[in-house]
XYZ file of C-alpha atoms in Angstrom:
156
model
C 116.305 -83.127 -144.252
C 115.766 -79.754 -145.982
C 116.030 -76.519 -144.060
C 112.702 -75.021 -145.776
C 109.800 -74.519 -143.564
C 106.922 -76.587 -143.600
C 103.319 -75.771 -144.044
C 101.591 -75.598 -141.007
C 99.117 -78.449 -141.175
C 97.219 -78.273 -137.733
C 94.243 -77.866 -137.237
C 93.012 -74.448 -136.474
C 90.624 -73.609 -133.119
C 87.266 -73.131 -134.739
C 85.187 -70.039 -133.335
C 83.292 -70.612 -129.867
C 79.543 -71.111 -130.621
C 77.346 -69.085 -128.528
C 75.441 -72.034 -126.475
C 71.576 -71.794 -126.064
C 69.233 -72.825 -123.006
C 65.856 -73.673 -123.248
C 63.553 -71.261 -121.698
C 62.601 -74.066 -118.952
C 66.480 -74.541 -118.193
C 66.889 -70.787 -117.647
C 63.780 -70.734 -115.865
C 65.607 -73.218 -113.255
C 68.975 -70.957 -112.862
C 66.950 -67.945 -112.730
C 65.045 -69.352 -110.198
C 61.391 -68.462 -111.269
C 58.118 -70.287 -112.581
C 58.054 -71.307 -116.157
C 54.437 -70.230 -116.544
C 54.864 -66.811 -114.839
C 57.352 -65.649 -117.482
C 56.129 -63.571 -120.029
C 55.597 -65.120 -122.951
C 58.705 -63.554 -124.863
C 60.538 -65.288 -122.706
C 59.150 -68.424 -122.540
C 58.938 -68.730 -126.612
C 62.046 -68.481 -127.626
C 65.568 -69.967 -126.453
C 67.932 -67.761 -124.220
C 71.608 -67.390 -124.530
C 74.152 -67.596 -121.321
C 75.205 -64.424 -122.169
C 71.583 -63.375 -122.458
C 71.177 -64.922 -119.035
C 73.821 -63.655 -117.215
C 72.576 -59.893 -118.257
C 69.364 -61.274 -116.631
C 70.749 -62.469 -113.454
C 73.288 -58.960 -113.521
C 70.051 -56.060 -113.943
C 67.002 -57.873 -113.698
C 64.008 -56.495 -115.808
C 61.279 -55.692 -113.869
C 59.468 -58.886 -114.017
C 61.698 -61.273 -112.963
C 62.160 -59.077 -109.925
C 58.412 -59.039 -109.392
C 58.463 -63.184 -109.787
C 61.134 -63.190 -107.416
C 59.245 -61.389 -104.587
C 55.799 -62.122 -105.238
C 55.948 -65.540 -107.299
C 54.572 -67.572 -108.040
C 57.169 -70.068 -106.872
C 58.135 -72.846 -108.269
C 58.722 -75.970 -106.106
C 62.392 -75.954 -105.574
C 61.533 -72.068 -103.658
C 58.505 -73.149 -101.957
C 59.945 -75.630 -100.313
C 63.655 -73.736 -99.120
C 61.333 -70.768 -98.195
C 58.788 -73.455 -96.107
C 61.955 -75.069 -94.786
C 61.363 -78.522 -96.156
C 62.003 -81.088 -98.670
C 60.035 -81.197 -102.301
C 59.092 -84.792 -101.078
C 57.054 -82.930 -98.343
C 55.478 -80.615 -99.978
C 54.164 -83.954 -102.003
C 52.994 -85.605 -98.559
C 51.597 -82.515 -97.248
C 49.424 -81.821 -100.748
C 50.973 -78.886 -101.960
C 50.637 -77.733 -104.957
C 53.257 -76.877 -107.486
C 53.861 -73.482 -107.183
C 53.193 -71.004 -104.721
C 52.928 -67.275 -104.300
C 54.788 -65.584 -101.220
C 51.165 -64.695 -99.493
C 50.319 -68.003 -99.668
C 53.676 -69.428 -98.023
C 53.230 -66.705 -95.394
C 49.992 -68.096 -94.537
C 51.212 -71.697 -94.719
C 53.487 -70.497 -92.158
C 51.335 -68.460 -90.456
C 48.710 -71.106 -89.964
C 51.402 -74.008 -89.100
C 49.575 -77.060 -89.785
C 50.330 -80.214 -88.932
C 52.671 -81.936 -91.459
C 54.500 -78.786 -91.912
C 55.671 -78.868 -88.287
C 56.576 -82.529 -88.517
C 58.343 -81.834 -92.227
C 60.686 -79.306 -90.810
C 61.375 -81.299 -87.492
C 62.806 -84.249 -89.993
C 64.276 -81.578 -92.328
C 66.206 -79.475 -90.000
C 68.822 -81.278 -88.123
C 68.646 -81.065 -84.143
C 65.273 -79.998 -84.059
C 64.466 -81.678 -80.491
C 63.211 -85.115 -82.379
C 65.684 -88.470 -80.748
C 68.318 -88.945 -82.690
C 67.783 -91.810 -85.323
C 64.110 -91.171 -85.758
C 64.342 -89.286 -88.725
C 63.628 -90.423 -92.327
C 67.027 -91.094 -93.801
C 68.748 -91.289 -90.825
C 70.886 -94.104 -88.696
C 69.467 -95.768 -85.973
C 71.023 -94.652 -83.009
C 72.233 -97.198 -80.539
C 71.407 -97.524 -76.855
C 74.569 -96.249 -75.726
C 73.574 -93.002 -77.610
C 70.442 -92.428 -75.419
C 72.244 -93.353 -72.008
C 71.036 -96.794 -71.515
C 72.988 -99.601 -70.017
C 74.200 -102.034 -72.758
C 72.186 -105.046 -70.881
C 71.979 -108.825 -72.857
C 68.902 -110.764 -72.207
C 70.254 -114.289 -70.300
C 68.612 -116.874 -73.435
C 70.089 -114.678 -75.923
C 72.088 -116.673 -78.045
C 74.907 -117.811 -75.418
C 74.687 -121.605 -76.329
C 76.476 -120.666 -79.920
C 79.426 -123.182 -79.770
């Protein structure tokens, strides 16, 4: 073996490239209806750096969507308290605006009562009747574990 160096044959790091999100993906993270946006924004692909500076000092419009929507799904249903799959049941459209929520909850119909007593746990509904959720047994509710005398003890 020789004592001279050797060239230096590995392979160098190659300079980050700055990733790009759709205008529907950054939509999503910044929380806000697609169609809302202006249309800048909804033209042209956004960078996470670009992002972040949104989600940092928000320009006045996405603050605006924020507070007076419209909403897209995902927000109309945390703000309503329920699932997206109950919004769907109780026929609501896509998006919302926040006077229209605040009616929804004003007015309390129906569904929406039932939606957030499956959605939020202990809301005074027996345990094991909501969607999703175990069965409870009878020991659960108090009862007395009783067998009915021609059940099954003739098994040999």
């Amino acid at each position: 073996m020789t004592d001279a160096p050797r060239e230096d044959n590995r392979q160098q790091p190659k300079p980050k490239k700055q990733q790009m999100l759709s205008a529907a993906t950054a939509a999503k993270k910044l929380g806000v209806f697609l169609p809302a946006t202006p249309e800048q924004f909804q033209s042209q692909q956004i960078s996470r750096d670009a992002l972040q500076e949104l989600q940092d000092s928000p320009p006045e419009w996405l603050t605006t969507l924020r507070k007076e929507g419209p909403h897209p799904r995902d927000e109309v249903s945390r703000r309503l308290g329920v699932s997206n799959s109950a919004l769907a049941r109780g026929g609501v459209s896509d998006s919302m605006t926040t006077a229209e929520i605040r009616a929804l909850l004003d007015e309390r119909p129906q569904w929406l009562v039932d939606e957030r007593e499956k959605h939020v746990p202990g809301s005074g509904r027996p345990l094991g009747t909501a969607i999703g959720e175990r069965p409870a047994s009878a020991r659960q509710h108090g009862e007395d574990d009783v067998r009915d005398e021609d059940e099954g003890d003739d098994l040999v």
